PDB file of C-alpha atoms in Angstrom:
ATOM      1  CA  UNK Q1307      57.252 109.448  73.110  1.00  0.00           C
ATOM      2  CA  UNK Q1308      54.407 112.018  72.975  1.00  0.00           C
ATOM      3  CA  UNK Q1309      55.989 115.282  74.237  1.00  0.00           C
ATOM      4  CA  UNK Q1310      53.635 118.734  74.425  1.00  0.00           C
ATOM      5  CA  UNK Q1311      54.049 122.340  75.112  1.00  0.00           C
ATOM      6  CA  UNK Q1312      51.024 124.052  76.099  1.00  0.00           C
ATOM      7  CA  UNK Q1313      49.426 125.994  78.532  1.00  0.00           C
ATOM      8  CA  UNK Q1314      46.121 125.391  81.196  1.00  0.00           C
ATOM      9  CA  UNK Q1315      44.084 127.486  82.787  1.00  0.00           C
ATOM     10  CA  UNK Q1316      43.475 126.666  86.716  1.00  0.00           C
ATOM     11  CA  UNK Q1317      41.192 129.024  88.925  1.00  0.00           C
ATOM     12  CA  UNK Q1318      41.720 132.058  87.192  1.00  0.00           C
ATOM     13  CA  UNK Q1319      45.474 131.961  86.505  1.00  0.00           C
ATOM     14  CA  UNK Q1320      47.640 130.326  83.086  1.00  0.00           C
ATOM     15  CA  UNK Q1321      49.907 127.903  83.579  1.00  0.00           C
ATOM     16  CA  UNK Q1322      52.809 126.949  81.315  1.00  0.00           C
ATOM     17  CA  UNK Q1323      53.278 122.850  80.799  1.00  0.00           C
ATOM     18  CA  UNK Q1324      55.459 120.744  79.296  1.00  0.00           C
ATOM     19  CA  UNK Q1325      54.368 116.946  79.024  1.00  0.00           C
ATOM     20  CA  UNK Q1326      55.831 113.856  78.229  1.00  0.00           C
ATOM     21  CA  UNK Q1327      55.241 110.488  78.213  1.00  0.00           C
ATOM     22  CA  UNK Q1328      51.627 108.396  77.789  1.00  0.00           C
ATOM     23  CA  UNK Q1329      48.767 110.497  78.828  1.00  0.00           C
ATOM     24  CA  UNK Q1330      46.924 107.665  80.661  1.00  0.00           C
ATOM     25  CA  UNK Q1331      49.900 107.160  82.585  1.00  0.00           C
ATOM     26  CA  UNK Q1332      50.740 107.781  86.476  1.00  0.00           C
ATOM     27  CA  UNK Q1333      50.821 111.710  86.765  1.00  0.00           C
ATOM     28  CA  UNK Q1334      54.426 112.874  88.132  1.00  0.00           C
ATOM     29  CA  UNK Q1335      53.749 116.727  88.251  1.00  0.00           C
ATOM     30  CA  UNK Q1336      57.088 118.967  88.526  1.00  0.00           C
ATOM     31  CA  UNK Q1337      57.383 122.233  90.069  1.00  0.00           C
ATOM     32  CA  UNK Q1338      59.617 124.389  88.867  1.00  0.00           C
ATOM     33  CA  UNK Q1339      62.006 127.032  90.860  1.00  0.00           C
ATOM     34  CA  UNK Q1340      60.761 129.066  89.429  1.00  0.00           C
ATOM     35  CA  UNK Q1341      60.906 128.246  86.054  1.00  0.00           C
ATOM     36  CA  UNK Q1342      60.466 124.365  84.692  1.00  0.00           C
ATOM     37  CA  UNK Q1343      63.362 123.975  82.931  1.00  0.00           C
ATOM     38  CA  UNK Q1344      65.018 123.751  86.744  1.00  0.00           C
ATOM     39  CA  UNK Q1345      64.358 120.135  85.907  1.00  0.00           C
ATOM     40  CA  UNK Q1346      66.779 118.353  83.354  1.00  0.00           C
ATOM     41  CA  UNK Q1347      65.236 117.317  80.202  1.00  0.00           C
ATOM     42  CA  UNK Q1348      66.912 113.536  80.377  1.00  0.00           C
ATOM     43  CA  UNK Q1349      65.250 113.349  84.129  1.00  0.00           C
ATOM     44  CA  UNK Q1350      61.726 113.871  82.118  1.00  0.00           C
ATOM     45  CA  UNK Q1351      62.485 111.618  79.464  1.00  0.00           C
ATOM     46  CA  UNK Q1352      63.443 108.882  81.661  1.00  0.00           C
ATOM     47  CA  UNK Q1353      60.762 108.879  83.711  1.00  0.00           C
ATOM     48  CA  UNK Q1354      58.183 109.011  80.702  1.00  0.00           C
ATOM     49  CA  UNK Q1355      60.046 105.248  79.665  1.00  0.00           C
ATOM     50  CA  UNK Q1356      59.761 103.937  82.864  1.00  0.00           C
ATOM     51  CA  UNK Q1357      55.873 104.497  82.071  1.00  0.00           C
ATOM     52  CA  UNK Q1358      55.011 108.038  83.986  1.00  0.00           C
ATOM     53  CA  UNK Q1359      53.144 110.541  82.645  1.00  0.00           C
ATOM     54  CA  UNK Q1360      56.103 113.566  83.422  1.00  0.00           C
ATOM     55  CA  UNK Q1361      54.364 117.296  83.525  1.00  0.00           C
ATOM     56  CA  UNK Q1362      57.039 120.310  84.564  1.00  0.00           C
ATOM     57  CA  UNK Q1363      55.812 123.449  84.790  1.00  0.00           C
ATOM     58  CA  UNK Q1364      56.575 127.015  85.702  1.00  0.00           C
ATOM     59  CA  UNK Q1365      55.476 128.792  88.882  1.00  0.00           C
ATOM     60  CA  UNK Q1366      53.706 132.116  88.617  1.00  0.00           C
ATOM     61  CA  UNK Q1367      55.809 134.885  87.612  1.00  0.00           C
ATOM     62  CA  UNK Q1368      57.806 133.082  85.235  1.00  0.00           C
ATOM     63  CA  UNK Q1369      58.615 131.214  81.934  1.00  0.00           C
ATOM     64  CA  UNK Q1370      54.923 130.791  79.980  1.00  0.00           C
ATOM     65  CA  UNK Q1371      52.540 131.135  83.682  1.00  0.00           C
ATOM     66  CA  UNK Q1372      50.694 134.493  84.309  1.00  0.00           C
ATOM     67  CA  UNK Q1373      53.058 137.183  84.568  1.00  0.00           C
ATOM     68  CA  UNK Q1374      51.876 140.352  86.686  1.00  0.00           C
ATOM     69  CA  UNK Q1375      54.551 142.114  88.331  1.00  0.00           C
ATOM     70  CA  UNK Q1376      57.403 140.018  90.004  1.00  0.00           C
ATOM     71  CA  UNK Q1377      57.995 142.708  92.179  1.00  0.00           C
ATOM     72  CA  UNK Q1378      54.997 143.054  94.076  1.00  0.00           C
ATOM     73  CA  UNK Q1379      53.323 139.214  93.943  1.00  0.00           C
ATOM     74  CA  UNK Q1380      49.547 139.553  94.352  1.00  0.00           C
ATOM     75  CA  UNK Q1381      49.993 135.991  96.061  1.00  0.00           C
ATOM     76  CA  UNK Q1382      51.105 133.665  98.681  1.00  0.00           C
ATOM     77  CA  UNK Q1383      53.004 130.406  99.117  1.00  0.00           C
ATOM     78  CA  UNK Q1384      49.589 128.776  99.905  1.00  0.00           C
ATOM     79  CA  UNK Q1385      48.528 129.920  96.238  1.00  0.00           C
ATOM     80  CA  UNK Q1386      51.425 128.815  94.608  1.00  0.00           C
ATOM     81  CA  UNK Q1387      50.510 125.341  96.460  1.00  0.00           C
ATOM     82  CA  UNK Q1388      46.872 125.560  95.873  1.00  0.00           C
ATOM     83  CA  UNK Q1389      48.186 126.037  91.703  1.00  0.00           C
ATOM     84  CA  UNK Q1390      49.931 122.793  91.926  1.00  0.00           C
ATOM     85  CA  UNK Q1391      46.656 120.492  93.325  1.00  0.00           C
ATOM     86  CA  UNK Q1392      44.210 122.276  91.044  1.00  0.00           C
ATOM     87  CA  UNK Q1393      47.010 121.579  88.042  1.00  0.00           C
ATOM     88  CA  UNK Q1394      47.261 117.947  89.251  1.00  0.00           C
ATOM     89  CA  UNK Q1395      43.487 117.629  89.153  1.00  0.00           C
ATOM     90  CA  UNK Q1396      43.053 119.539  85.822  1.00  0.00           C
ATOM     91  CA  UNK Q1397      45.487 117.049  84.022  1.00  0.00           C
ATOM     92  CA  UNK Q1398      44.443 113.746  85.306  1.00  0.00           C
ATOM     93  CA  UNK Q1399      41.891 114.029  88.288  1.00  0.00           C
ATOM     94  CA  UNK Q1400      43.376 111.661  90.430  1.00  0.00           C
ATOM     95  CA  UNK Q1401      46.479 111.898  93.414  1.00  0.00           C
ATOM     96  CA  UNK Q1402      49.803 112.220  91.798  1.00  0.00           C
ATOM     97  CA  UNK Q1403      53.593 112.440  92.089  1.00  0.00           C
ATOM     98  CA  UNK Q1404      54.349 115.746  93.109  1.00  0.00           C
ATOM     99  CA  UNK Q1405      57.644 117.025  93.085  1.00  0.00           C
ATOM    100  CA  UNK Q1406      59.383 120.330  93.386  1.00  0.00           C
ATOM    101  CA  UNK Q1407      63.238 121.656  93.403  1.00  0.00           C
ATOM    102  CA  UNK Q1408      64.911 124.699  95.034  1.00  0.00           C
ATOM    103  CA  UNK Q1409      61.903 127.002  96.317  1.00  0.00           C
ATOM    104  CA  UNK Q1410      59.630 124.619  94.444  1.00  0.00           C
ATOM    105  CA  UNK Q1411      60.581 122.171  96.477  1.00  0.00           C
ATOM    106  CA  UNK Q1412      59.094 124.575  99.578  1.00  0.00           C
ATOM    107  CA  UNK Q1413      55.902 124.859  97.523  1.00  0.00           C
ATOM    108  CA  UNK Q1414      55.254 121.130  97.102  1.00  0.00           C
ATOM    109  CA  UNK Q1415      55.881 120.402 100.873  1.00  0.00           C
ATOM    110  CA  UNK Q1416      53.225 123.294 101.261  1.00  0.00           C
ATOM    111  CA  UNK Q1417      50.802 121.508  99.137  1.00  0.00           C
ATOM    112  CA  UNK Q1418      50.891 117.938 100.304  1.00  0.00           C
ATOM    113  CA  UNK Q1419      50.182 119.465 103.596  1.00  0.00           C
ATOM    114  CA  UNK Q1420      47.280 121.662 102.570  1.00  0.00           C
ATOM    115  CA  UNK Q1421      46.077 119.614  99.791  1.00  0.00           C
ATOM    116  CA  UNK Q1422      46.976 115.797 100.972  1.00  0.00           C
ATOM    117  CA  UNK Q1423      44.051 114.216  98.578  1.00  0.00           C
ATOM    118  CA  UNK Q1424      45.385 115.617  95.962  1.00  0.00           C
ATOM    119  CA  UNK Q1425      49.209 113.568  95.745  1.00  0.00           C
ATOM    120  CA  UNK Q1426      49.823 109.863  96.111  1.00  0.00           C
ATOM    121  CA  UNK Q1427      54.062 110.910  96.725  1.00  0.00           C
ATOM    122  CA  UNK Q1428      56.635 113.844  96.938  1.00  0.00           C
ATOM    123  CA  UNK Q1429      59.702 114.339  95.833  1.00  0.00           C
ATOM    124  CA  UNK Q1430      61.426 117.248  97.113  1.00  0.00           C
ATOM    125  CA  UNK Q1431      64.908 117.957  96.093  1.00  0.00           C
ATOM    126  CA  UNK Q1432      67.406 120.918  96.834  1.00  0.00           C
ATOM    127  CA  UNK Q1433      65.291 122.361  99.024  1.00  0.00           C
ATOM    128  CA  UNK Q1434      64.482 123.308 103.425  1.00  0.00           C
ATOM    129  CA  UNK Q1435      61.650 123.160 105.717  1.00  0.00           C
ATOM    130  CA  UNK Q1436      61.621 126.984 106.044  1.00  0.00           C
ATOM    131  CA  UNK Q1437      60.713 129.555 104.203  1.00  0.00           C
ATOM    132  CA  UNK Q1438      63.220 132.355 102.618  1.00  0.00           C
ATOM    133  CA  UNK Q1439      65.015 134.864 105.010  1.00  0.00           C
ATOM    134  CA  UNK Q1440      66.497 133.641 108.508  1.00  0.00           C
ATOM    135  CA  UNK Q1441      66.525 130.219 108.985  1.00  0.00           C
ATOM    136  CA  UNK Q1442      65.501 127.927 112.355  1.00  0.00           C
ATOM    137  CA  UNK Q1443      69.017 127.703 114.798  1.00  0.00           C
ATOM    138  CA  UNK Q1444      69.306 123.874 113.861  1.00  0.00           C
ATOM    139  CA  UNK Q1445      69.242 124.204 110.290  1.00  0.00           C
ATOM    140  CA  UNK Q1446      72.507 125.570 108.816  1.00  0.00           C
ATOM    141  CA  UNK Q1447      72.242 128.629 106.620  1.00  0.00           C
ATOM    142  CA  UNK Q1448      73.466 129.713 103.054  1.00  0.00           C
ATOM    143  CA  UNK Q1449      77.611 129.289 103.063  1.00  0.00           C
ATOM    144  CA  UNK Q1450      78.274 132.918 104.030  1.00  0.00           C
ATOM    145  CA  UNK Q1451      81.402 132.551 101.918  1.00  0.00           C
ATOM    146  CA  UNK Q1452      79.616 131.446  98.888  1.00  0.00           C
ATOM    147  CA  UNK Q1453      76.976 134.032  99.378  1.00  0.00           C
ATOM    148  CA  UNK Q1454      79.895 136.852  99.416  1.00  0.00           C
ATOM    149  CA  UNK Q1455      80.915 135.924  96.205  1.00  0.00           C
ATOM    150  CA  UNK Q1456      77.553 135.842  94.798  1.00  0.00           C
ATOM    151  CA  UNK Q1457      75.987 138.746  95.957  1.00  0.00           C
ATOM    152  CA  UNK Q1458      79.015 140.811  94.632  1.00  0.00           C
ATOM    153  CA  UNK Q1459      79.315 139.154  91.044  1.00  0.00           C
ATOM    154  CA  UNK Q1460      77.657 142.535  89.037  1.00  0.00           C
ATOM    155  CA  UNK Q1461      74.247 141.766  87.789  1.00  0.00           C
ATOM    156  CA  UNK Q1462      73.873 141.784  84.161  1.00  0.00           C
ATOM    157  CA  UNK Q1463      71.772 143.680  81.354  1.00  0.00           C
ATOM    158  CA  UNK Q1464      69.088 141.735  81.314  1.00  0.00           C
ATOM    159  CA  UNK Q1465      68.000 142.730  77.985  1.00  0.00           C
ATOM    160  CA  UNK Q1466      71.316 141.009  76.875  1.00  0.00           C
ATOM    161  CA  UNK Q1467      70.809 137.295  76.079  1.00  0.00           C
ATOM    162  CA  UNK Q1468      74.544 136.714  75.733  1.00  0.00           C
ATOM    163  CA  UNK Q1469      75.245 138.984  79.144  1.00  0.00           C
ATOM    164  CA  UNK Q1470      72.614 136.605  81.175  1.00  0.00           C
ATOM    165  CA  UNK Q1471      73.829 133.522  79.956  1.00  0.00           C
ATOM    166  CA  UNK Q1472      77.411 134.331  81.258  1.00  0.00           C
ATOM    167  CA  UNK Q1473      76.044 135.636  84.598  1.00  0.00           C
ATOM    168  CA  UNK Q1474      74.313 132.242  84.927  1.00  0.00           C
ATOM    169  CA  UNK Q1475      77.370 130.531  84.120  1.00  0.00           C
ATOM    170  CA  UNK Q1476      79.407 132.903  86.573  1.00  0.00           C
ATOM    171  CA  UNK Q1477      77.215 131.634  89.359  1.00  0.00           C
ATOM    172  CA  UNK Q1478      76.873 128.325  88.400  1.00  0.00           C
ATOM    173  CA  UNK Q1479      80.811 128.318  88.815  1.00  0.00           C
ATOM    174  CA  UNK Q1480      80.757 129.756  92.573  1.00  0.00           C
ATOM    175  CA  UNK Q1481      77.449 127.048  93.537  1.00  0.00           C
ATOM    176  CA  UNK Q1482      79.575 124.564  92.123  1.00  0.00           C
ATOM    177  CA  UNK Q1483      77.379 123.589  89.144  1.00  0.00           C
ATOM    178  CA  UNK Q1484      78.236 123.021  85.545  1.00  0.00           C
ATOM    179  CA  UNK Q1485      78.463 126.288  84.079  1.00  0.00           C
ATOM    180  CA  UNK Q1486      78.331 124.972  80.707  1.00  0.00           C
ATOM    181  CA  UNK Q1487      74.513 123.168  81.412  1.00  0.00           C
ATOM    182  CA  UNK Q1488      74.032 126.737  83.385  1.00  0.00           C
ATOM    183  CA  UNK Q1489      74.388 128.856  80.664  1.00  0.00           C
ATOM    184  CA  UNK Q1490      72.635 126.640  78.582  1.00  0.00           C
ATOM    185  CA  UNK Q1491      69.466 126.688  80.352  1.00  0.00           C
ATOM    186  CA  UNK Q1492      69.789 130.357  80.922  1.00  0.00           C
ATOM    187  CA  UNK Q1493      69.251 130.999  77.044  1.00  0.00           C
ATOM    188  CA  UNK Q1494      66.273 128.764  77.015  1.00  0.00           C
ATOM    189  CA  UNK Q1495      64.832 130.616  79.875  1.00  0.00           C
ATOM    190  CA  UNK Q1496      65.798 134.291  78.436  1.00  0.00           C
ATOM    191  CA  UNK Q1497      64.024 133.155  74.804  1.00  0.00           C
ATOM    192  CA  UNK Q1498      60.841 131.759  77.042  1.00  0.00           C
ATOM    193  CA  UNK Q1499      60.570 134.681  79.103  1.00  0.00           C
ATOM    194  CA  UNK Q1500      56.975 136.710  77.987  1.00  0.00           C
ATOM    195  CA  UNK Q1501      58.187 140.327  76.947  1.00  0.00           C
ATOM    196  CA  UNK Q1502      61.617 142.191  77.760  1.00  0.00           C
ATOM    197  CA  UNK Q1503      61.144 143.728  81.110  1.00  0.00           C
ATOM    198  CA  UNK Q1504      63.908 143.594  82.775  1.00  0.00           C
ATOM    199  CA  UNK Q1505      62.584 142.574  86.310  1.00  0.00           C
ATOM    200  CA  UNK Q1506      60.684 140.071  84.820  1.00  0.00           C
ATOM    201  CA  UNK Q1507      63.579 138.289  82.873  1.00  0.00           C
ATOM    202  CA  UNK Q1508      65.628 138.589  86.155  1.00  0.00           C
ATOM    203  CA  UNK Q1509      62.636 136.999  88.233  1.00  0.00           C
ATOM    204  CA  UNK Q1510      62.883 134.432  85.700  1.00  0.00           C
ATOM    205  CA  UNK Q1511      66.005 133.780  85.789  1.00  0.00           C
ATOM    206  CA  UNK Q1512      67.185 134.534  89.946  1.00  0.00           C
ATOM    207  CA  UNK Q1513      63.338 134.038  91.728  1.00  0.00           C
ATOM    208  CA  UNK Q1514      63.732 136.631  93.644  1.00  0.00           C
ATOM    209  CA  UNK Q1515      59.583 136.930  93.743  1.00  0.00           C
ATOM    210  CA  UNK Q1516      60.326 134.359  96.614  1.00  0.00           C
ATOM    211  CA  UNK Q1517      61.867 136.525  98.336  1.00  0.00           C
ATOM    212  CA  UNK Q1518      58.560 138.815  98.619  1.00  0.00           C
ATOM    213  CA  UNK Q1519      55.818 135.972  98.942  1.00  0.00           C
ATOM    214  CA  UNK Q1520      53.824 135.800 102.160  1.00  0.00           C
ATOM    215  CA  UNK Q1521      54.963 132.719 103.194  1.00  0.00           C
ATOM    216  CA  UNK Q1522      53.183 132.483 106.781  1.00  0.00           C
ATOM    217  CA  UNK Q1523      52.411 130.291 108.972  1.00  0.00           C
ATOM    218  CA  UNK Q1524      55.180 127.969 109.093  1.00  0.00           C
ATOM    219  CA  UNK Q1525      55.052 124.546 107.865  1.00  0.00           C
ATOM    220  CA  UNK Q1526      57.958 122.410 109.427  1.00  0.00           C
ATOM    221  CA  UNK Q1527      56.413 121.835 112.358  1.00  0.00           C
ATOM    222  CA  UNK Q1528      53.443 120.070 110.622  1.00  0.00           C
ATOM    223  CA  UNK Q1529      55.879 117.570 108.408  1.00  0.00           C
ATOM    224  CA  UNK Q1530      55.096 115.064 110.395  1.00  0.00           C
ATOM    225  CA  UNK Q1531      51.866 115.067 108.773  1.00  0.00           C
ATOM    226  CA  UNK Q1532      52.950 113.967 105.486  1.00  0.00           C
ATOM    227  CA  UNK Q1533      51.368 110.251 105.004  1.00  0.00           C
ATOM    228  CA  UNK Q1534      52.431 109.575 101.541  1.00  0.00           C
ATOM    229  CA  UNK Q1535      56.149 108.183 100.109  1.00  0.00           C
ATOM    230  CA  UNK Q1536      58.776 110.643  99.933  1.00  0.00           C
ATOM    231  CA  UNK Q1537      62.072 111.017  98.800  1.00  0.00           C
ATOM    232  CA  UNK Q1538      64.169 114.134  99.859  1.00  0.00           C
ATOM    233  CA  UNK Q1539      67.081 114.673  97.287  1.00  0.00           C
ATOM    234  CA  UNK Q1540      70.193 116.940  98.224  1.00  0.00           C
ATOM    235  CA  UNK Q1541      73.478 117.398  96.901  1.00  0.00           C
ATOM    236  CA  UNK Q1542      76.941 117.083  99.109  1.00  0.00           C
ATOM    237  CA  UNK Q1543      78.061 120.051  97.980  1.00  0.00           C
ATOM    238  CA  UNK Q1544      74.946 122.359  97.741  1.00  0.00           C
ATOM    239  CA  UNK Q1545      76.235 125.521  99.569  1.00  0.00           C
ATOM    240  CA  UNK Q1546      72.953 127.073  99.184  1.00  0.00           C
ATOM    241  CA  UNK Q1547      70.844 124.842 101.175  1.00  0.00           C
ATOM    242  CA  UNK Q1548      73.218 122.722 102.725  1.00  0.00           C
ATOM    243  CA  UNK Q1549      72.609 119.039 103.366  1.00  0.00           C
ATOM    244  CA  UNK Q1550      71.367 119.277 106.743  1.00  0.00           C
ATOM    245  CA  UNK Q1551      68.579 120.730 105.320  1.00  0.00           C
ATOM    246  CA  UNK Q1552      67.957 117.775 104.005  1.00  0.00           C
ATOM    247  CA  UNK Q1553      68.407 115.560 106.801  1.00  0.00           C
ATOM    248  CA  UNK Q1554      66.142 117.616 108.995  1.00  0.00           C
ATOM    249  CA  UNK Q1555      63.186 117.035 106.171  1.00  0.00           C
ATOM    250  CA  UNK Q1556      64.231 113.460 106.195  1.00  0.00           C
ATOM    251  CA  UNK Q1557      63.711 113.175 109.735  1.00  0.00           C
ATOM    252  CA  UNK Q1558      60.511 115.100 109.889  1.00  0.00           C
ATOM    253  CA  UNK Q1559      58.829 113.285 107.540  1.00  0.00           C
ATOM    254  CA  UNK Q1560      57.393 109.818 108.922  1.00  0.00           C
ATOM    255  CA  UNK Q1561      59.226 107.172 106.797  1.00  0.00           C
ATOM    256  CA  UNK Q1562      60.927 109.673 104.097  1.00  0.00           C
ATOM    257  CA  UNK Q1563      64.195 108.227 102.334  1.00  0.00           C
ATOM    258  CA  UNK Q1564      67.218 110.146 102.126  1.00  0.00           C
ATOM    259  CA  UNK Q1565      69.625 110.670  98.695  1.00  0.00           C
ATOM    260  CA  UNK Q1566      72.094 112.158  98.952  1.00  0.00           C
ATOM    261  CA  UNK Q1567      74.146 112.951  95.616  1.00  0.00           C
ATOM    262  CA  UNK Q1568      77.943 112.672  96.443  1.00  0.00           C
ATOM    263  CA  UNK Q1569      79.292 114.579  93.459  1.00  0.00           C
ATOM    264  CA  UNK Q1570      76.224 117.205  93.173  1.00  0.00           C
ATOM    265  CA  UNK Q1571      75.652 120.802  94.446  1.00  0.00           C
ATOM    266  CA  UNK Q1572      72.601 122.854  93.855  1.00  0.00           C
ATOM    267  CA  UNK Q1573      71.047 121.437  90.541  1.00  0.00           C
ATOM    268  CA  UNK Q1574      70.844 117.422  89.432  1.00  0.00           C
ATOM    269  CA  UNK Q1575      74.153 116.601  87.683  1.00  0.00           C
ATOM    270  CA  UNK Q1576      73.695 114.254  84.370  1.00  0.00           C
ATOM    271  CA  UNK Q1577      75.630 111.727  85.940  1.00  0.00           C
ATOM    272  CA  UNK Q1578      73.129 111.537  88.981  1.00  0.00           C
ATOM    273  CA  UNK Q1579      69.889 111.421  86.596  1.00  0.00           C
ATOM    274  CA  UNK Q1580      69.774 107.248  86.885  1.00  0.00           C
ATOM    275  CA  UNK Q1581      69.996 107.592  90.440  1.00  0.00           C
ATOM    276  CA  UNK Q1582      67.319 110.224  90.844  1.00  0.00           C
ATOM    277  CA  UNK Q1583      64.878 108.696  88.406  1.00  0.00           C
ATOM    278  CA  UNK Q1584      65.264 105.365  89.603  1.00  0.00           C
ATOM    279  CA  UNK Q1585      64.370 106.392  93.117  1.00  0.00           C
ATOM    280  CA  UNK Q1586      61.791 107.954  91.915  1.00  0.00           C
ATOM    281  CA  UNK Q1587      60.236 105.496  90.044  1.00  0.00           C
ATOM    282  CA  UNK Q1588      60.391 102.958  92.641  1.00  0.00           C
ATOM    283  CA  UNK Q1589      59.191 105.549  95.580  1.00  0.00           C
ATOM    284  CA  UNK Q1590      56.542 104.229  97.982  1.00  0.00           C
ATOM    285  CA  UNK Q1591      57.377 100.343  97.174  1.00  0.00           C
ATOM    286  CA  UNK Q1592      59.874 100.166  99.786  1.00  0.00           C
ATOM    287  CA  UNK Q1593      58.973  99.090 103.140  1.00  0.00           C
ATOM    288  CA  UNK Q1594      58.479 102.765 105.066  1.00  0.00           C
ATOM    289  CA  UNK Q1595      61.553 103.423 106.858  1.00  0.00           C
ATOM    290  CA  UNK Q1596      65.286 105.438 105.842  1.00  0.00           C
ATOM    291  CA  UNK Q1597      67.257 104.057 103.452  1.00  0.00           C
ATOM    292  CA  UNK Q1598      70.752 104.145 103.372  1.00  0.00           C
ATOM    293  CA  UNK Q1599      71.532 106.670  99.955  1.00  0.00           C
ATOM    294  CA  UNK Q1600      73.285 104.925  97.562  1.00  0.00           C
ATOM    295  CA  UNK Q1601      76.774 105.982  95.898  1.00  0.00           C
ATOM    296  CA  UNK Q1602      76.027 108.312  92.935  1.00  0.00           C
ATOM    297  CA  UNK Q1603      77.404 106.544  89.953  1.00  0.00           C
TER     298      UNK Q1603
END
């Protein structure tokens, strides 16, 4: 399976890539939140055999993508989408699979709205219809509970590998993730992380540049405008963004299908990979309509 690291250069700004899978093969783009390794390596490689062409990459701000100051983004939600059709048109020049998890997810529902030529189906998993900061009366909020223990747990030297790996681990443990894949992925984000600034290795590893983007005007209202297949992905137990989330986009979204992973809370679990690729694989072949989620295996 051909599998490439690089880097491409769309309107002015560097984007980090990793590729797998046949070249001349259906384009499934991945948006990362923030960083692509948000999406497990098995997911890729399964999707490359079932005969995509899998691209993940990193949002601005993060892993091998431009890199300016987290702190004070020069840039909006609308360029973050506007990245992700000019990166889907760079590596293939026709519509792709466009899918995005956590606050990537919020980018790729941005960008199948703004840019609907440019995607032939969306994915969006993890994620809500609003945009960080209070959310909409009929959409539940973060588990205040879960929060609390987040938001207390001391943040770590962030020139410490060892130190960030165990803080990712520590919150894996309270989101109800795998803190072993956690702090796993949290050293292969600290070694990818350009230079040793230490709000730039915590915007790669927390995203907390989200929580400074200008992410006006809304877009749940306009859902509804979404033509292609989509799947909406959410974990039971995501305390985060909580399922309803996920119903509400379901809902929204003329003809969208609904997973839900039983056994899963904020990121994909291994054991729900099959599930998740398989879905996606087969999205927009169904007739349009919900579709009762299967059990996770």
């Amino acid at each position: 399976m051909t599998h490439l690291t690089t880097t491409v250069n769309v309107h002015g700004i560097t984007l980090g890539i990793e590729s797998f899978g046949d070249d001349d093969a259906p384009l499934v783009l991945l948006a990362g939140g923030t960083t692509m390794l948000s999406w497990p390596d098995a997911l890729c490689e399964r999707l490359a055999a079932g005969g995509r062409r899998v691209v993940r990459y990193d949002l601005r701000d993060s892993g091998q993508s431009t890199t300016r100051d987290p702190e004070a983004p020069a840039y909006t939600l609308r360029d973050l989408a506007a990245d992700a059709a000019a990166l889907a048109d760079a590596l293939g020049g026709r519509p792709a699979h466009l899918a995005g998890i956590g606050v990537g997810g919020m980018v790729a529902q941005v960008a199948a709205l703004d840019h609907p030529d440019a995607f032939s189906a969306l994915t969006l998993v993890g994620t809500r219809s609003v945009a960080p900061g209070p959310t909409d009366d009929d959409l539940p909020d973060h588990d205040r509970a879960t929060m609390g223990r987040l938001f207390t747990h001391a943040m770590p030297d962030w020139t410490d590998r060892e130190a960030v790996a165990d803080f990712a681990a520590a919150g894996a443990e309270i989101l109800g993730d795998d803190p072993v894949a956690a702090r796993a992925v949290a050293a292969r984000i600290w070694d990818r992380t350009p230079g040793a600034a230490p709000a730039v290795r915590m915007a790669n590893h927390l995203g907390m540049v989200f929580s400074r983007l200008d992410c006006t005007p809304r877009w749940r209202e306009r859902l509804p405008e979404i033509k292609v297949p989509t799947l909406v992905v959410h974990g039971r137990r995501n305390r985060f963004f909580p399922v309803g989330n996920a119903e509400a986009i379901a809902r929204e979204i003329p003809g969208a299908r609904l997973l839900v992973l039983e056994d899963a809370a904020t990121a994909i679990p291994d054991a729900a990979i099959d599930a998740v690729t398989g879905a996606m694989l087969t999205l927009g072949q169904r007739t349009p309509g919900h579709v009762p989620a299967p059990q996770e295996p």
